[in-house]
XYZ file of C-alpha atoms in Angstrom:
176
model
C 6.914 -4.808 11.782
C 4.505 -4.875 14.696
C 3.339 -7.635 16.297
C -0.092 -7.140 15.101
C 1.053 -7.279 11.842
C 0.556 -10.805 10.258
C 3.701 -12.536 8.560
C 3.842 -10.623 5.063
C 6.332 -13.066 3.662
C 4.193 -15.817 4.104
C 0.846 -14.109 3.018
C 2.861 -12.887 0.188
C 4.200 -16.379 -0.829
C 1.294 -17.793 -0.837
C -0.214 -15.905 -4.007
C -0.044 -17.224 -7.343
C -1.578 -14.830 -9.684
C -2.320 -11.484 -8.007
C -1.769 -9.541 -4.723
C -4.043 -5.770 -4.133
C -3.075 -3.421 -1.805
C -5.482 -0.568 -1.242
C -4.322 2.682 0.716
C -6.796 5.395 1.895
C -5.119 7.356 4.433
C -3.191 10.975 4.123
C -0.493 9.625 6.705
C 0.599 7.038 8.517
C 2.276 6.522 11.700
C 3.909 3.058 11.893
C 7.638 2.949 13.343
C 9.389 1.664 10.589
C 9.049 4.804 8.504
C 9.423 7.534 10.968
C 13.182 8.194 11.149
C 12.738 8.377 7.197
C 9.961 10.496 6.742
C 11.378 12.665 9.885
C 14.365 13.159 7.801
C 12.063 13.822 4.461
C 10.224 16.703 6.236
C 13.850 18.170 7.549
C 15.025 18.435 3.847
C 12.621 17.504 1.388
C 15.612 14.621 0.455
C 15.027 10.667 0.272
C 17.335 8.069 0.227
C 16.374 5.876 -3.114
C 18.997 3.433 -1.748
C 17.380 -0.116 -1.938
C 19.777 -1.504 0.555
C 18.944 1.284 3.395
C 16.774 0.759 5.983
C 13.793 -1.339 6.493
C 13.810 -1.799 2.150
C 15.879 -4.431 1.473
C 13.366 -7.132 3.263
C 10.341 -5.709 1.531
C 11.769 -5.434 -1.884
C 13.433 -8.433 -2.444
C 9.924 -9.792 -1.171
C 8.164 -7.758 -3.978
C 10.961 -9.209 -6.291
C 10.431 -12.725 -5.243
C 7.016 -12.418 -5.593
C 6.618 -10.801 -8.895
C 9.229 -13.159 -10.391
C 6.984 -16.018 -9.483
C 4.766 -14.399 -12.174
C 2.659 -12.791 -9.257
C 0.923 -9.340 -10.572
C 1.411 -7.003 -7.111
C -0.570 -3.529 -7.814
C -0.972 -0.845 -5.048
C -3.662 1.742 -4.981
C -3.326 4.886 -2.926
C -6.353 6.970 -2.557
C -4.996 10.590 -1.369
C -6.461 13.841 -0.813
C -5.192 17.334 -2.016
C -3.327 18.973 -1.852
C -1.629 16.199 -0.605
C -0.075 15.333 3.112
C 3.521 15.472 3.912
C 3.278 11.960 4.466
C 2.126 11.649 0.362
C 4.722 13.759 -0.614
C 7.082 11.522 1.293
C 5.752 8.275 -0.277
C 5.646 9.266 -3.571
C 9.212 10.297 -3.460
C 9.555 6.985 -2.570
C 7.663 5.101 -4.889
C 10.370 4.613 -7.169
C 11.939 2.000 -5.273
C 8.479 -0.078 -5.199
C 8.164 0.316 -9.055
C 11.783 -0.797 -9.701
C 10.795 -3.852 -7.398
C 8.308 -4.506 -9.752
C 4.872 -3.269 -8.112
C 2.591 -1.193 -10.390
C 1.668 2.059 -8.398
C -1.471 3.941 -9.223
C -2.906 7.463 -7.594
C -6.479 8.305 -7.260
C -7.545 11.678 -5.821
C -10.189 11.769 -3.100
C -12.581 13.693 -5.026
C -12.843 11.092 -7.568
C -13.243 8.328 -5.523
C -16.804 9.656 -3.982
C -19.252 7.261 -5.612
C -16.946 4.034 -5.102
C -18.186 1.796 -2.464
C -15.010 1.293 -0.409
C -14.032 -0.430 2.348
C -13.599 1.254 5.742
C -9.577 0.422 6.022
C -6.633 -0.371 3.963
C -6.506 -3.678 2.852
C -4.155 -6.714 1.017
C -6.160 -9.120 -1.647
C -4.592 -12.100 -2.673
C -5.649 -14.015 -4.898
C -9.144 -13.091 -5.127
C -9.593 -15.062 -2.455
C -8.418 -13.688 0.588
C -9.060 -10.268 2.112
C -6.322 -9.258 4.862
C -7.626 -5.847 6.327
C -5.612 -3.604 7.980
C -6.837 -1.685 10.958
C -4.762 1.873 12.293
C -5.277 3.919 15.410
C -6.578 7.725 14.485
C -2.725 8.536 14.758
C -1.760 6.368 11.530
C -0.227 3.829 13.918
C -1.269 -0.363 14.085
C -4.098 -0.712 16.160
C -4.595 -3.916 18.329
C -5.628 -6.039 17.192
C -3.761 -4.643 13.523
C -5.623 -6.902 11.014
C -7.764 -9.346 10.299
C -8.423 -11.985 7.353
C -11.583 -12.406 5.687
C -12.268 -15.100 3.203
C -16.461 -14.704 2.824
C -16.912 -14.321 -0.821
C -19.312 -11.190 -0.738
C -16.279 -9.614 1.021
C -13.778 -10.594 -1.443
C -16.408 -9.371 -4.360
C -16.933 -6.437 -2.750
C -13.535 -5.113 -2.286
C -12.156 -6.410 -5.576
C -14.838 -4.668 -7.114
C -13.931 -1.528 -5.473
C -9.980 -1.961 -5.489
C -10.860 -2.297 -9.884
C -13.206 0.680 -9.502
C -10.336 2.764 -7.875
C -7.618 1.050 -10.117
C -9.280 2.156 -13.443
C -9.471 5.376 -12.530
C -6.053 6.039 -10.443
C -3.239 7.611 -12.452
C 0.244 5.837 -12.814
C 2.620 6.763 -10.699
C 4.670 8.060 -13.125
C 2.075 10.526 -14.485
C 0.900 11.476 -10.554
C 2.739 14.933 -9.499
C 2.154 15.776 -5.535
């Protein structure tokens, strides 16, 4: 990860009920995925193999942490047709659901009267808002992130993240 990423592992650790991640870009440019989703848009192959790559770090993480009876859901907000860089990551997807995330899709258009937030985003807890902050290029920005505890903030986006997650499709039921 980059080093204006925060410690995952520890921000994941420390939640005890429930951990929100909110997506709302079309593609993404961070280092850790590019050989993969290079090799995606080559073929159209991807390589469900838990143990390859940067995986086995993130999903024994999601394992640990949904073990601990922690509820980890992930919202992606895509438009369509969809990006390569969709395509890519819901080919993927199956490896975060067998982890033990739940994985929901909701298409642009019908995400136009949710107040959202202006970047992707972690909420643990209900308590604490990690935003995430990308250069135009998908890649980290620096600084990459920044916490937010204020309770308006923490209303605000669980609010939305609920708006977006009652209306998002399953993954399963989600074709790209």
């Amino acid at each position: 990860m980059s080093q204006n990423v925060p410690d995952f592992t520890a921000l994941l650790r420390s939640a005890q009920r429930s951990a929100v991640h909110l997506e709302m870009r079309d593609a993404y440019g961070v280092g850790d995925e590019a050989e993969e989703f290079e090799q995606f848009k080559l073929t159209g192959a991807v390589d469900l193999d838990p143990t390859a790559s940067w995986w086995p770090e993130w999903l024994g993480l999601v394992k640990e942490t949904v073990g601990r009876g922690v509820v980890l859901r992930r919202a992606r907000i895509v438009s369509e047709p969809v990006t390569d860089y969709i395509r890519w990551e819901h080919a993927v997807t199956p490896l975060n659901l067998d982890a033990g995330e739940q994985v929901r899709w909701l298409p642009r258009r019908k995400a136009s009267d949710i107040a959202l937030p202006g970047n992707d985003l972690w909420l643990i807890d209900d308590r604490l808002v990690l935003f995430h902050f990308f250069t135009g290029d998908g890649n980290w920005a620096d600084p990459g992130f920044e916490f937010n505890e204020d309770p308006a903030t923490v209303e605000m986006v669980a609010q939305a993240f609920e708006t977006v997650w009652d209306r998002a499709t399953p993954h399963e039921k989600y074709t790209v």
